Amino acid sequence: MPSAAEIGAAEYIDSNIQTSAESKKLVIQGLQSIEIKATDTGKEFKDLDIDERTNILKYIEETHPSFFNYVLKQTCNAYYTNSSILNLIGAPNRPPQPAGFDLEKGDLSSLEAVRARGPIWRDIK
């Protein structure tokens, strides 16, 4: 299986934060916090070994949970919406509806009073 980096998760996240100033600020501050914590080792984060990186990310998870959770969620979104990953795991590579899950027919009789009231909007022409 390809890694999240190999399928372009960083680019996916970068694209998403361009539409939200709040998300962009969260990610920039989080990345800065990672680099600041890495300076404790005298190296840049990218130059650390796996154990040092893991320790820093555990620290960030505890001290910056909003950032950590946002990046984790967006990474999962990038990964599991990628067509090559969907093909590799045997998931259908299409929108879930209309060919998605079969739904049981429900009892909608409790909505009769609402239907009897008729439309509650104004027709604009």
PDB file of C-alpha atoms in Angstrom:
ATOM      1  CA  MET A   1       0.000   0.000   0.000  1.00  0.00           C
ATOM      2  CA  PRO A   2       1.310   3.455  -0.787  1.00  0.00           C
ATOM      3  CA  SER A   3       1.889   5.881   2.046  1.00  0.00           C
ATOM      4  CA  ALA A   4      -0.166   9.027   2.557  1.00  0.00           C
ATOM      5  CA  ALA A   5       2.839  11.012   1.321  1.00  0.00           C
ATOM      6  CA  GLU A   6       2.943   8.969  -1.882  1.00  0.00           C
ATOM      7  CA  ILE A   7      -0.689   9.713  -2.726  1.00  0.00           C
ATOM      8  CA  GLY A   8      -0.308  13.457  -2.103  1.00  0.00           C
ATOM      9  CA  ALA A   9      -1.870  13.945   1.339  1.00  0.00           C
ATOM     10  CA  ALA A  10       0.232  17.052   2.036  1.00  0.00           C
ATOM     11  CA  GLU A  11      -0.948  18.642  -1.212  1.00  0.00           C
ATOM     12  CA  TYR A  12      -4.539  17.679  -0.371  1.00  0.00           C
ATOM     13  CA  ILE A  13      -4.276  19.368   3.031  1.00  0.00           C
ATOM     14  CA  ASP A  14      -2.578  22.413   1.514  1.00  0.00           C
ATOM     15  CA  SER A  15      -5.391  22.731  -1.013  1.00  0.00           C
ATOM     16  CA  ASN A  16      -8.045  22.471   1.712  1.00  0.00           C
ATOM     17  CA  ILE A  17      -6.528  25.092   3.994  1.00  0.00           C
ATOM     18  CA  GLN A  18      -6.521  27.625   1.155  1.00  0.00           C
ATOM     19  CA  THR A  19     -10.297  27.965   1.556  1.00  0.00           C
ATOM     20  CA  SER A  20     -10.303  28.554   5.318  1.00  0.00           C
ATOM     21  CA  ALA A  21      -8.241  31.214   7.053  1.00  0.00           C
ATOM     22  CA  GLU A  22      -8.917  29.511  10.386  1.00  0.00           C
ATOM     23  CA  SER A  23      -7.672  26.111   9.184  1.00  0.00           C
ATOM     24  CA  LYS A  24      -4.678  27.705   7.498  1.00  0.00           C
ATOM     25  CA  LYS A  25      -3.711  29.488  10.718  1.00  0.00           C
ATOM     26  CA  LEU A  26      -4.165  26.269  12.725  1.00  0.00           C
ATOM     27  CA  VAL A  27      -1.912  24.276  10.388  1.00  0.00           C
ATOM     28  CA  ILE A  28       0.780  26.951  10.104  1.00  0.00           C
ATOM     29  CA  GLN A  29       0.939  27.358  13.881  1.00  0.00           C
ATOM     30  CA  GLY A  30       1.019  23.588  14.359  1.00  0.00           C
ATOM     31  CA  LEU A  31       3.850  23.128  11.875  1.00  0.00           C
ATOM     32  CA  GLN A  32       5.761  25.949  13.535  1.00  0.00           C
ATOM     33  CA  SER A  33       5.305  24.224  16.895  1.00  0.00           C
ATOM     34  CA  ILE A  34       6.752  21.022  15.459  1.00  0.00           C
ATOM     35  CA  GLU A  35       9.826  22.843  14.178  1.00  0.00           C
ATOM     36  CA  ILE A  36      10.259  24.754  17.448  1.00  0.00           C
ATOM     37  CA  LYS A  37      10.121  21.493  19.417  1.00  0.00           C
ATOM     38  CA  ALA A  38      12.616  19.932  16.983  1.00  0.00           C
ATOM     39  CA  THR A  39      15.126  22.705  17.750  1.00  0.00           C
ATOM     40  CA  ASP A  40      15.469  21.149  21.218  1.00  0.00           C
ATOM     41  CA  THR A  41      17.397  18.392  19.433  1.00  0.00           C
ATOM     42  CA  GLY A  42      19.551  20.811  17.451  1.00  0.00           C
ATOM     43  CA  LYS A  43      18.126  19.517  14.157  1.00  0.00           C
ATOM     44  CA  GLU A  44      15.250  20.232  11.816  1.00  0.00           C
ATOM     45  CA  PHE A  45      12.287  17.872  12.100  1.00  0.00           C
ATOM     46  CA  LYS A  46      12.978  16.375   8.665  1.00  0.00           C
ATOM     47  CA  ASP A  47      16.481  15.378   9.797  1.00  0.00           C
ATOM     48  CA  LEU A  48      15.383  13.530  12.951  1.00  0.00           C
ATOM     49  CA  ASP A  49      15.265   9.762  13.244  1.00  0.00           C
ATOM     50  CA  ILE A  50      11.929   7.974  13.574  1.00  0.00           C
ATOM     51  CA  ASP A  51      12.018   7.793  17.387  1.00  0.00           C
ATOM     52  CA  GLU A  52      12.746  11.513  17.739  1.00  0.00           C
ATOM     53  CA  ARG A  53       9.968  12.392  15.270  1.00  0.00           C
ATOM     54  CA  THR A  54       7.534  10.100  17.057  1.00  0.00           C
ATOM     55  CA  ASN A  55       8.304  11.708  20.428  1.00  0.00           C
ATOM     56  CA  ILE A  56       7.764  15.187  19.012  1.00  0.00           C
ATOM     57  CA  LEU A  57       4.479  14.184  17.385  1.00  0.00           C
ATOM     58  CA  LYS A  58       3.259  12.623  20.648  1.00  0.00           C
ATOM     59  CA  TYR A  59       4.103  15.909  22.357  1.00  0.00           C
ATOM     60  CA  ILE A  60       2.223  17.853  19.659  1.00  0.00           C
ATOM     61  CA  GLU A  61      -0.760  15.504  19.967  1.00  0.00           C
ATOM     62  CA  GLU A  62      -0.948  16.338  23.686  1.00  0.00           C
ATOM     63  CA  THR A  63      -0.195  20.066  23.489  1.00  0.00           C
ATOM     64  CA  HIS A  64      -1.911  20.980  20.204  1.00  0.00           C
ATOM     65  CA  PRO A  65      -4.827  18.525  19.900  1.00  0.00           C
ATOM     66  CA  SER A  66      -6.872  20.682  17.500  1.00  0.00           C
ATOM     67  CA  PHE A  67      -3.988  20.831  15.039  1.00  0.00           C
ATOM     68  CA  PHE A  68      -3.107  17.163  15.434  1.00  0.00           C
ATOM     69  CA  ASN A  69      -6.711  15.992  14.991  1.00  0.00           C
ATOM     70  CA  TYR A  70      -7.263  18.282  11.995  1.00  0.00           C
ATOM     71  CA  VAL A  71      -4.182  16.971  10.184  1.00  0.00           C
ATOM     72  CA  LEU A  72      -5.030  13.371  11.090  1.00  0.00           C
ATOM     73  CA  LYS A  73      -8.590  13.727   9.764  1.00  0.00           C
ATOM     74  CA  GLN A  74      -7.478  15.460   6.567  1.00  0.00           C
ATOM     75  CA  THR A  75      -4.805  12.824   5.985  1.00  0.00           C
ATOM     76  CA  CYS A  76      -7.433  10.088   6.297  1.00  0.00           C
ATOM     77  CA  ASN A  77      -9.737  12.022   3.965  1.00  0.00           C
ATOM     78  CA  ALA A  78      -6.948  12.353   1.408  1.00  0.00           C
ATOM     79  CA  TYR A  79      -6.048   8.683   1.668  1.00  0.00           C
ATOM     80  CA  TYR A  80      -9.484   7.104   1.593  1.00  0.00           C
ATOM     81  CA  THR A  81     -10.864   9.300  -1.188  1.00  0.00           C
ATOM     82  CA  ASN A  82      -7.911   8.558  -3.471  1.00  0.00           C
ATOM     83  CA  SER A  83      -9.049   6.381  -6.381  1.00  0.00           C
ATOM     84  CA  SER A  84      -5.916   4.205  -6.348  1.00  0.00           C
ATOM     85  CA  ILE A  85      -6.394   3.432  -2.632  1.00  0.00           C
ATOM     86  CA  LEU A  86     -10.084   2.663  -3.137  1.00  0.00           C
ATOM     87  CA  ASN A  87      -9.140   0.234  -5.914  1.00  0.00           C
ATOM     88  CA  LEU A  88      -6.433  -1.402  -3.783  1.00  0.00           C
ATOM     89  CA  ILE A  89      -8.788  -2.019  -0.857  1.00  0.00           C
ATOM     90  CA  GLY A  90     -11.593  -3.204  -3.119  1.00  0.00           C
ATOM     91  CA  ALA A  91     -13.942  -0.341  -2.335  1.00  0.00           C
ATOM     92  CA  PRO A  92     -16.186   1.012  -5.080  1.00  0.00           C
ATOM     93  CA  ASN A  93     -14.651   4.040  -6.737  1.00  0.00           C
ATOM     94  CA  ARG A  94     -17.869   6.040  -7.048  1.00  0.00           C
ATOM     95  CA  PRO A  95     -20.151   8.210  -4.958  1.00  0.00           C
ATOM     96  CA  PRO A  96     -22.058   6.173  -2.337  1.00  0.00           C
ATOM     97  CA  GLN A  97     -25.458   7.188  -3.720  1.00  0.00           C
ATOM     98  CA  PRO A  98     -27.604   6.399  -5.625  1.00  0.00           C
ATOM     99  CA  ALA A  99     -26.014   2.947  -5.888  1.00  0.00           C
ATOM    100  CA  GLY A 100     -25.062   2.870  -2.222  1.00  0.00           C
ATOM    101  CA  PHE A 101     -26.573   1.110   0.738  1.00  0.00           C
ATOM    102  CA  ASP A 102     -30.080  -0.312   0.622  1.00  0.00           C
ATOM    103  CA  LEU A 103     -32.303   1.434   3.130  1.00  0.00           C
ATOM    104  CA  GLU A 104     -35.229  -0.159   4.880  1.00  0.00           C
ATOM    105  CA  LYS A 105     -38.545   1.455   4.129  1.00  0.00           C
ATOM    106  CA  GLY A 106     -39.628   3.329   7.215  1.00  0.00           C
ATOM    107  CA  ASP A 107     -43.015   4.166   8.644  1.00  0.00           C
ATOM    108  CA  LEU A 108     -43.597   7.765   7.589  1.00  0.00           C
ATOM    109  CA  SER A 109     -47.162   7.977   8.924  1.00  0.00           C
ATOM    110  CA  SER A 110     -45.995  10.273  11.739  1.00  0.00           C
ATOM    111  CA  LEU A 111     -45.339  12.927   9.069  1.00  0.00           C
ATOM    112  CA  GLU A 112     -48.981  13.110   7.924  1.00  0.00           C
ATOM    113  CA  ALA A 113     -49.752  16.176  10.069  1.00  0.00           C
ATOM    114  CA  VAL A 114     -46.794  17.998   8.536  1.00  0.00           C
ATOM    115  CA  ARG A 115     -47.838  17.042   5.010  1.00  0.00           C
ATOM    116  CA  ALA A 116     -51.417  18.146   5.708  1.00  0.00           C
ATOM    117  CA  ARG A 117     -50.207  21.673   6.554  1.00  0.00           C
ATOM    118  CA  GLY A 118     -48.935  22.061   3.010  1.00  0.00           C
ATOM    119  CA  PRO A 119     -45.928  24.088   1.909  1.00  0.00           C
ATOM    120  CA  ILE A 120     -44.499  26.557   4.421  1.00  0.00           C
ATOM    121  CA  TRP A 121     -42.425  28.521   1.949  1.00  0.00           C
ATOM    122  CA  ARG A 122     -43.281  31.365  -0.342  1.00  0.00           C
ATOM    123  CA  ASP A 123     -43.073  30.698  -4.063  1.00  0.00           C
ATOM    124  CA  ILE A 124     -40.708  33.246  -5.604  1.00  0.00           C
ATOM    125  CA  LYS A 125     -41.108  33.862  -9.326  1.00  0.00           C
TER     126      LYS A 125
END
